[in-house]
XYZ file of C-alpha atoms in Angstrom:
571
model
C 167.598 304.083 197.954
C 166.590 300.795 198.094
C 166.425 299.064 194.024
C 163.801 296.656 192.493
C 164.405 292.729 192.597
C 164.591 292.468 188.901
C 166.942 295.350 188.161
C 169.572 293.765 187.054
C 167.890 291.783 184.375
C 166.167 295.207 183.054
C 169.341 296.605 182.669
C 170.549 293.741 180.917
C 167.525 293.396 178.904
C 167.918 297.607 177.653
C 171.413 297.256 177.226
C 170.566 294.000 174.866
C 167.987 296.408 173.224
C 170.523 298.657 172.333
C 173.334 296.628 171.200
C 170.290 294.703 168.720
C 169.637 298.402 167.575
C 172.822 299.502 166.620
C 173.559 296.243 164.846
C 170.896 296.680 162.701
C 171.805 300.185 162.187
C 175.555 299.303 161.505
C 173.687 296.510 158.971
C 171.756 298.797 157.106
C 174.705 301.556 156.965
C 176.877 298.573 155.073
C 173.954 297.321 153.105
C 173.545 300.910 151.932
C 177.049 301.766 150.825
C 177.604 298.436 149.117
C 174.503 299.675 147.151
C 176.457 302.657 146.680
C 179.647 301.193 145.340
C 177.701 299.138 143.243
C 175.476 301.703 141.991
C 178.863 303.984 140.973
C 180.774 301.751 139.740
C 178.099 300.843 136.543
C 179.540 302.276 133.453
C 183.285 301.754 134.868
C 185.790 300.830 133.245
C 187.678 299.351 136.176
C 188.609 295.969 136.854
C 185.791 293.661 138.194
C 187.899 293.153 141.623
C 187.698 296.357 141.908
C 183.901 296.964 141.573
C 182.561 293.635 142.786
C 185.084 293.195 145.611
C 184.128 295.835 148.222
C 180.603 294.721 147.942
C 180.800 291.473 148.186
C 183.203 292.272 151.284
C 180.394 294.977 152.514
C 177.135 292.555 152.202
C 179.045 289.689 153.894
C 180.013 292.345 156.739
C 175.995 293.111 157.023
C 175.562 289.489 157.413
C 178.465 288.778 160.312
C 177.630 292.196 162.225
C 175.405 290.177 164.638
C 178.022 287.512 165.200
C 180.083 290.360 165.892
C 177.947 291.860 168.599
C 176.422 288.662 170.269
C 180.463 286.481 169.769
C 179.277 283.634 170.924
C 180.373 279.406 169.785
C 178.565 279.395 166.566
C 179.078 283.146 165.980
C 182.916 282.800 166.712
C 182.866 280.059 164.307
C 181.032 282.018 161.194
C 183.254 284.992 162.019
C 186.500 283.113 161.774
C 185.581 281.159 158.723
C 184.874 284.459 156.882
C 188.110 285.918 158.041
C 189.913 282.525 156.727
C 187.670 282.786 153.143
C 188.259 286.210 152.657
C 192.101 287.654 153.791
C 193.716 285.189 151.105
C 191.518 287.846 148.406
C 191.988 290.641 149.888
C 195.474 289.940 149.761
C 194.815 289.625 146.475
C 193.044 292.467 145.090
C 195.799 294.425 147.152
C 197.875 292.681 145.037
C 196.129 293.953 142.171
C 196.040 297.501 142.853
C 199.745 297.520 143.907
C 200.460 296.476 140.351
C 197.893 298.716 138.503
C 199.894 301.659 140.735
C 197.077 302.132 143.268
C 197.062 304.549 145.850
C 199.619 303.683 148.754
C 197.331 304.848 151.817
C 194.728 302.543 149.900
C 197.139 299.873 149.733
C 198.182 299.957 153.360
C 194.713 300.144 154.575
C 194.198 296.948 152.457
C 197.016 295.329 153.688
C 196.535 296.055 157.320
C 192.708 294.853 156.964
C 194.703 291.298 155.295
C 197.227 291.626 158.479
C 194.077 291.716 160.595
C 191.747 288.881 159.061
C 194.526 286.559 159.346
C 195.384 287.117 162.804
C 192.035 287.096 164.105
C 190.777 283.464 162.082
C 194.571 282.190 163.565
C 193.570 283.480 166.945
C 189.981 281.703 166.803
C 190.520 278.649 164.980
C 193.878 277.483 166.684
C 192.296 275.173 169.793
C 192.066 271.824 168.450
C 193.540 269.770 165.602
C 189.627 269.895 163.667
C 189.528 273.934 164.123
C 192.952 274.100 162.642
C 192.476 271.501 159.576
C 189.095 273.451 159.567
C 190.589 276.593 159.295
C 193.199 275.153 156.643
C 189.788 274.450 154.916
C 188.346 277.239 154.987
C 191.608 279.134 153.877
C 192.408 276.627 150.482
C 188.617 278.266 149.619
C 189.945 281.812 150.036
C 192.920 280.874 148.132
C 191.000 279.581 145.011
C 189.142 283.026 144.609
C 192.630 285.294 145.417
C 193.738 282.808 143.000
C 191.083 283.910 139.631
C 191.603 287.286 141.122
C 195.410 287.399 140.161
C 194.861 285.234 137.353
C 194.619 288.465 135.007
C 198.096 289.882 136.357
C 201.322 288.933 133.300
C 203.484 289.070 136.474
C 204.874 286.065 138.555
C 205.963 287.944 141.244
C 201.496 288.878 141.899
C 201.136 285.153 142.069
C 204.715 284.727 144.309
C 203.529 287.299 146.929
C 199.631 286.135 146.697
C 200.099 282.297 146.398
C 203.041 281.862 148.292
C 202.444 282.757 151.902
C 199.057 281.338 151.374
C 199.963 278.068 150.723
C 202.706 278.177 153.599
C 200.259 279.297 155.886
C 197.814 276.235 154.846
C 200.177 273.099 154.658
C 201.038 273.460 158.539
C 197.507 273.071 159.202
C 196.668 270.268 156.949
C 200.391 268.648 157.964
C 199.560 268.709 161.886
C 199.406 265.655 163.828
C 197.939 264.595 167.221
C 199.193 263.498 169.832
C 198.016 259.729 168.991
C 199.092 259.750 165.501
C 201.272 257.098 166.317
C 199.605 255.075 168.362
C 196.856 255.088 165.555
C 199.538 254.115 162.765
C 200.723 251.582 165.083
C 196.575 250.673 165.280
C 195.796 250.136 161.961
C 199.286 248.406 161.238
C 198.364 245.773 164.383
C 194.447 245.906 162.824
C 195.777 244.746 159.134
C 198.015 241.914 160.808
C 195.377 240.746 163.325
C 192.452 240.466 159.978
C 195.113 238.608 157.695
C 195.873 236.394 160.510
C 191.598 236.013 161.072
C 190.743 235.480 157.712
C 193.594 232.986 157.754
C 192.468 231.369 160.506
C 188.783 231.249 159.749
C 189.428 229.150 156.658
C 191.387 226.590 159.251
C 189.330 226.673 162.584
C 186.010 226.745 163.099
C 184.148 228.986 165.542
C 185.773 232.339 165.173
C 182.594 234.531 165.581
C 183.695 235.688 168.816
C 187.098 237.165 167.740
C 186.172 237.944 165.104
C 183.054 239.997 166.719
C 185.724 241.675 169.038
C 187.975 242.882 165.419
C 184.744 244.233 164.146
C 184.333 246.511 167.264
C 187.875 247.536 167.467
C 188.174 248.556 163.636
C 184.387 250.521 164.431
C 186.322 251.810 167.921
C 189.743 252.541 167.843
C 190.432 254.846 164.334
C 188.693 257.616 167.987
C 190.623 255.204 170.865
C 193.874 253.575 169.454
C 194.367 253.199 173.000
C 191.416 250.563 173.391
C 191.579 249.563 169.525
C 195.235 247.934 170.829
C 193.311 246.284 174.155
C 190.487 244.642 171.529
C 192.685 243.805 168.899
C 194.956 241.381 171.423
C 191.875 240.642 173.080
C 191.076 238.870 169.827
C 193.836 237.471 169.466
C 194.404 235.762 172.820
C 189.980 234.266 172.211
C 191.952 233.766 168.944
C 194.835 231.425 170.030
C 192.373 229.926 173.047
C 189.941 228.518 170.742
C 192.685 227.054 168.263
C 194.083 225.385 171.284
C 190.703 223.806 172.401
C 190.115 222.731 168.549
C 193.187 221.116 168.640
C 192.003 219.002 171.989
C 189.915 218.440 170.058
C 190.604 216.933 167.009
C 193.022 215.089 169.066
C 190.451 213.123 171.619
C 188.232 212.778 167.825
C 190.999 210.589 166.726
C 191.028 209.119 170.297
C 186.899 208.689 170.253
C 187.535 207.400 166.461
C 189.580 204.503 167.242
C 187.636 203.090 170.118
C 184.786 203.856 168.276
C 186.218 201.510 165.327
C 187.058 198.744 167.762
C 183.864 198.608 169.491
C 182.284 198.362 166.200
C 184.741 195.492 165.105
C 183.741 193.680 168.605
C 179.769 194.444 168.046
C 179.677 193.490 164.421
C 177.530 196.513 163.567
C 177.489 200.308 163.720
C 175.645 201.386 166.938
C 174.540 204.463 169.437
C 178.555 205.117 169.635
C 179.099 205.900 166.179
C 175.452 208.059 165.960
C 177.332 210.506 168.987
C 180.683 210.598 167.146
C 178.691 211.796 164.200
C 176.373 214.412 166.227
C 179.564 215.877 167.679
C 181.364 216.139 164.577
C 178.545 218.026 163.463
C 178.806 219.912 166.605
C 182.680 221.126 166.006
C 181.650 222.189 162.650
C 179.370 224.469 164.178
C 181.612 225.728 166.381
C 180.112 224.369 169.239
C 182.788 222.767 171.285
C 181.978 222.186 174.591
C 179.439 220.546 172.875
C 181.323 218.691 170.437
C 184.086 217.621 173.391
C 180.545 216.678 176.115
C 179.788 214.181 172.817
C 182.848 213.015 171.799
C 183.578 211.300 175.600
C 180.183 210.026 175.953
C 180.902 207.845 172.412
C 184.634 207.029 174.097
C 183.180 206.059 177.426
C 180.162 203.909 175.425
C 182.603 202.306 172.740
C 184.788 201.693 176.375
C 182.045 199.891 178.131
C 181.332 197.588 175.356
C 185.542 196.687 175.117
C 185.304 195.773 178.559
C 181.761 194.335 179.235
C 180.801 192.928 175.577
C 182.335 189.685 176.158
C 181.280 188.664 179.960
C 177.877 190.575 179.042
C 176.845 187.823 176.094
C 178.459 185.086 178.655
C 175.626 186.358 181.642
C 172.728 185.759 178.598
C 173.859 182.801 177.617
C 174.333 181.700 180.977
C 171.013 183.185 182.518
C 169.088 181.924 179.075
C 170.626 178.083 179.930
C 169.162 178.416 183.898
C 166.186 179.558 182.202
C 165.704 176.529 180.116
C 162.534 175.535 179.051
C 160.432 176.186 182.370
C 157.194 177.953 182.708
C 155.493 180.033 185.530
C 154.702 183.058 186.490
C 157.651 183.661 188.496
C 159.778 182.364 185.739
C 157.905 184.533 183.029
C 158.852 187.484 185.652
C 162.370 186.490 185.268
C 162.552 186.081 181.523
C 161.141 189.570 180.958
C 164.331 190.462 182.439
C 166.189 188.446 179.875
C 164.766 190.209 177.887
C 165.324 193.607 178.891
C 169.742 192.200 179.289
C 169.293 191.501 175.715
C 167.520 195.437 174.992
C 170.071 196.779 176.648
C 173.003 194.695 174.556
C 170.301 196.173 171.577
C 171.374 199.476 172.945
C 175.214 199.333 173.326
C 175.182 199.033 177.567
C 176.331 195.608 178.049
C 177.336 197.113 181.350
C 173.869 197.082 182.557
C 172.951 193.637 180.734
C 175.232 192.409 182.774
C 174.111 193.621 186.009
C 171.048 192.066 184.334
C 171.547 188.949 183.564
C 174.521 188.071 186.019
C 171.313 187.880 188.713
C 169.068 185.758 186.383
C 170.708 182.258 188.192
C 169.909 183.475 191.488
C 166.508 184.240 190.472
C 165.732 181.263 189.280
C 167.306 179.323 192.661
C 164.655 181.511 194.326
C 162.319 180.448 191.819
C 162.514 176.580 192.884
C 162.786 177.498 196.218
C 160.161 179.061 196.272
C 157.763 176.688 194.911
C 159.244 174.040 196.879
C 158.128 175.736 199.844
C 155.165 176.511 198.425
C 154.335 172.510 197.800
C 155.185 171.669 201.464
C 152.506 174.600 202.131
C 149.986 172.972 200.364
C 151.146 169.677 201.892
C 150.434 170.979 205.224
C 147.361 172.424 204.239
C 145.995 169.068 203.310
C 147.019 167.685 205.857
C 145.375 170.122 208.007
C 141.879 169.410 206.008
C 142.035 165.794 206.908
C 141.783 166.715 210.373
C 138.479 168.430 210.363
C 136.141 165.767 211.481
C 133.624 166.578 208.931
C 133.563 167.522 205.646
C 134.913 170.856 204.809
C 133.614 173.876 203.754
C 132.976 174.763 200.014
C 135.252 177.516 200.804
C 138.201 176.113 202.286
C 137.824 173.120 199.223
C 137.775 176.007 196.275
C 140.408 177.391 198.396
C 142.991 174.329 198.105
C 141.686 173.945 194.398
C 143.335 177.834 193.268
C 146.502 176.988 195.410
C 147.031 173.602 193.830
C 146.560 175.857 190.298
C 148.976 178.475 191.131
C 151.354 175.921 191.934
C 151.563 174.172 188.716
C 151.330 177.484 186.792
C 154.989 178.543 188.783
C 152.908 181.280 190.889
C 154.521 179.978 194.152
C 154.041 183.367 196.075
C 150.069 182.684 195.399
C 149.957 179.218 196.213
C 151.749 180.116 199.209
C 149.710 182.433 200.375
C 146.666 180.285 199.923
C 147.936 177.528 201.664
C 149.285 179.093 204.655
C 145.550 180.608 204.526
C 143.972 177.565 205.005
C 146.012 176.309 207.656
C 145.302 179.507 209.876
C 141.607 178.848 208.852
C 141.906 175.214 210.025
C 143.406 176.158 212.988
C 141.153 178.441 214.163
C 138.068 176.635 212.834
C 139.503 174.167 215.242
C 140.282 175.842 218.696
C 136.865 177.806 218.003
C 135.182 174.323 217.799
C 136.822 173.577 220.877
C 135.835 176.360 222.813
C 131.922 176.237 221.808
C 131.909 172.147 223.022
C 133.423 172.954 226.247
C 130.728 175.731 226.122
C 128.044 173.400 225.392
C 128.964 170.978 227.702
C 128.524 173.242 230.641
C 125.112 174.539 229.529
C 123.825 173.246 232.632
C 125.796 175.789 235.043
C 125.677 178.628 232.529
C 122.057 178.562 232.667
C 122.271 178.440 236.037
C 123.474 181.951 235.847
C 120.712 182.934 233.984
C 118.033 185.623 235.453
C 114.468 184.199 235.946
C 111.963 186.053 234.905
C 110.930 187.977 231.033
C 115.070 188.812 230.936
C 115.550 185.049 231.006
C 114.143 183.865 227.488
C 116.355 186.816 225.577
C 119.210 184.512 227.126
C 118.091 181.326 226.270
C 117.427 182.632 222.654
C 121.312 183.528 222.260
C 122.538 180.146 223.726
C 120.088 178.611 221.546
C 121.675 179.926 218.091
C 125.357 179.033 219.027
C 124.041 175.872 219.628
C 122.671 176.017 215.856
C 125.936 177.535 214.503
C 128.145 174.366 216.309
C 125.240 171.284 214.734
C 125.874 173.516 211.660
C 129.563 173.221 211.515
C 129.679 177.069 211.925
C 132.066 176.707 215.172
C 134.407 180.872 214.008
C 130.790 182.036 214.092
C 129.363 180.044 216.946
C 132.989 181.100 218.347
C 132.696 184.822 218.183
C 128.434 184.466 219.097
C 129.636 182.634 222.150
C 132.290 185.609 223.301
C 129.733 188.162 223.337
C 127.932 185.746 224.991
C 130.170 185.908 228.055
C 131.059 188.836 228.070
C 127.232 190.305 228.329
C 126.891 187.276 230.808
C 129.469 188.577 233.006
C 128.779 192.076 232.579
C 125.172 191.445 233.231
C 126.331 189.223 236.793
C 128.210 192.619 237.784
C 125.490 195.007 237.606
C 122.846 192.634 239.205
C 125.746 191.939 242.122
C 126.220 195.983 242.374
C 122.393 196.502 242.539
C 121.805 193.608 244.860
C 124.472 195.114 247.060
C 122.663 198.531 247.071
C 119.143 197.248 247.845
C 120.570 195.474 250.755
C 121.878 198.127 252.378
C 118.367 199.812 251.799
C 116.859 196.314 253.595
C 119.654 196.726 256.301
C 118.743 200.707 257.316
C 115.364 200.481 256.869
C 114.520 198.268 260.546
C 115.986 201.351 262.379
C 114.291 203.569 261.058
C 110.903 201.744 261.552
C 111.474 202.202 264.419
C 112.349 205.476 264.877
C 109.132 206.390 262.932
C 107.392 204.086 265.696
C 108.874 206.326 268.365
C 107.677 209.029 266.911
C 104.148 208.157 266.916
C 104.449 207.471 262.571
C 101.415 204.750 261.837
C 102.504 202.212 259.642
C 99.324 203.177 256.895
C 101.744 206.342 256.664
C 101.588 206.866 253.017
C 105.816 207.160 252.853
C 105.580 204.108 255.183
C 103.974 202.371 252.555
C 106.093 203.742 249.122
C 108.991 202.701 250.758
C 107.603 198.763 252.043
C 106.666 198.900 248.378
C 109.201 200.468 246.162
C 111.957 197.683 248.513
C 109.474 195.059 247.434
C 110.200 195.754 244.218
C 113.206 196.253 243.666
C 113.927 192.867 245.006
C 111.548 191.021 242.855
C 112.602 192.562 239.597
C 116.483 191.864 240.720
C 115.250 188.561 240.321
C 113.496 188.738 237.456
C 116.937 190.226 236.019
C 114.946 193.898 235.062
C 117.558 196.273 236.695
C 117.188 199.445 235.479
C 113.256 198.729 236.426
C 115.430 197.766 239.907
C 117.395 200.721 240.419
C 114.122 202.897 239.408
C 112.781 201.416 242.783
C 115.586 201.723 244.591
C 115.634 205.409 243.956
C 112.141 205.658 244.908
C 112.453 203.849 248.242
C 115.564 205.757 249.013
C 113.549 209.134 248.570
C 110.725 208.629 250.969
C 112.808 206.860 253.577
C 114.833 210.444 253.339
C 111.649 211.987 253.478
C 110.627 209.876 256.731
C 113.745 210.917 258.225
C 113.483 214.389 258.439
C 109.943 213.096 259.787
C 111.208 211.506 262.520
């Protein structure tokens, strides 16, 4: 027979339901028995422990019955706690009944119950130190209840029977120690020592935030993990030692830097940037920024050492540069004077090395300026000499530029004066060369005109030649030279094209007589349209070449070639 897939779950559910029903019935039964006992004790002259203790036990048992059936970790904890609280009062009740000459069987049964609760509580709460300490606390609560029960007993032995065993069982639970107790005690001692040392160090050395933070973490985590706490304390001590060493180094560096700054101030006669940097370094040190303080202290010392080393030389260099400049004026001198001002500003900024670098070059600059002025003066003299070679009066533009060059030289701007003078020299040379070229060409005008074409296009060439002559008469030689160059280039191009056209025409004229003989032999008369067209086109092409109309000549030669080709096919 095959079982259903959910059969195990259904069986477990049915079993759990039966257990719950049995638990409920058991709880109701215990409550009913407790109620019956309580009702029966009304009006009884027995002691309160006899009347109410069983009722309390029965009612407590009804509440714990469900935990007994489930017996999970939380239920086991509640059951064990109840056992710890219950067995001392049950022992006290047994002792009270013994003193009252109670039934021996009942006393034996109560004793067995007490022993069973004691064994159960110790077995369940014995797995860890915390559980054993909780067992002691719960048993101590039960001891208080037991002490109240035996309070009316006048026999000291009752106290000894109830109190002494209970205390002997509780005390070991409170005195138990784990494996880390020695380490925890060592951690506690080291932590107190480290905190005392930290307080002392913080009052003497700034920047102890990091080790203090590590100690705080050790205090929070070391009790749970003493080994980690001891490691953190060691780390905090190492960090403290490192900070103390760095603090001592910075203090020594501060002394050296302060001495260097004082010496530099005695040289300059004032408090400068080095002192400001030193004060800023002290503030950074007080705030715990050791790296920044060290950097600033080294910067202050470096600046002070630079003052000690270069101040006197820089001061002498500035004096020498000032004497070299003197009272001279001019554009270049003004620029050099700005360099001198920059050197003096560097001295005010406590940078004598930069000032020395700038000032040491000024005498050479002044010498270079004098040399440039001399060269510019020579260029102006050369420009005047070039102007004097001009046959006619120099142009207004050249005269103005000459005046500007002289004015720039007087103002000390040698570069501009030299540039203007060199430009004048180049322009005069260009004008002279252009004048020679144009005059030489105009002297050969007859031969040039002989190269010009006849006919209507000749007038255009003549006009261009006349404009060149006019510019030459006006003295505008450079423009005339440019136009002459363009004229010659265009004329040479025209002659080349005319030569090519003439060669083509000569080829057609040489081919035409033989073709004409073949036509006569073939009976093609001279009045043939193609023969007439060929004769006419060749004549017009020759005429156009003579007139200089090369495009028209090429057109006529093309027509002649077409008609000749047609005649060849006819022949």
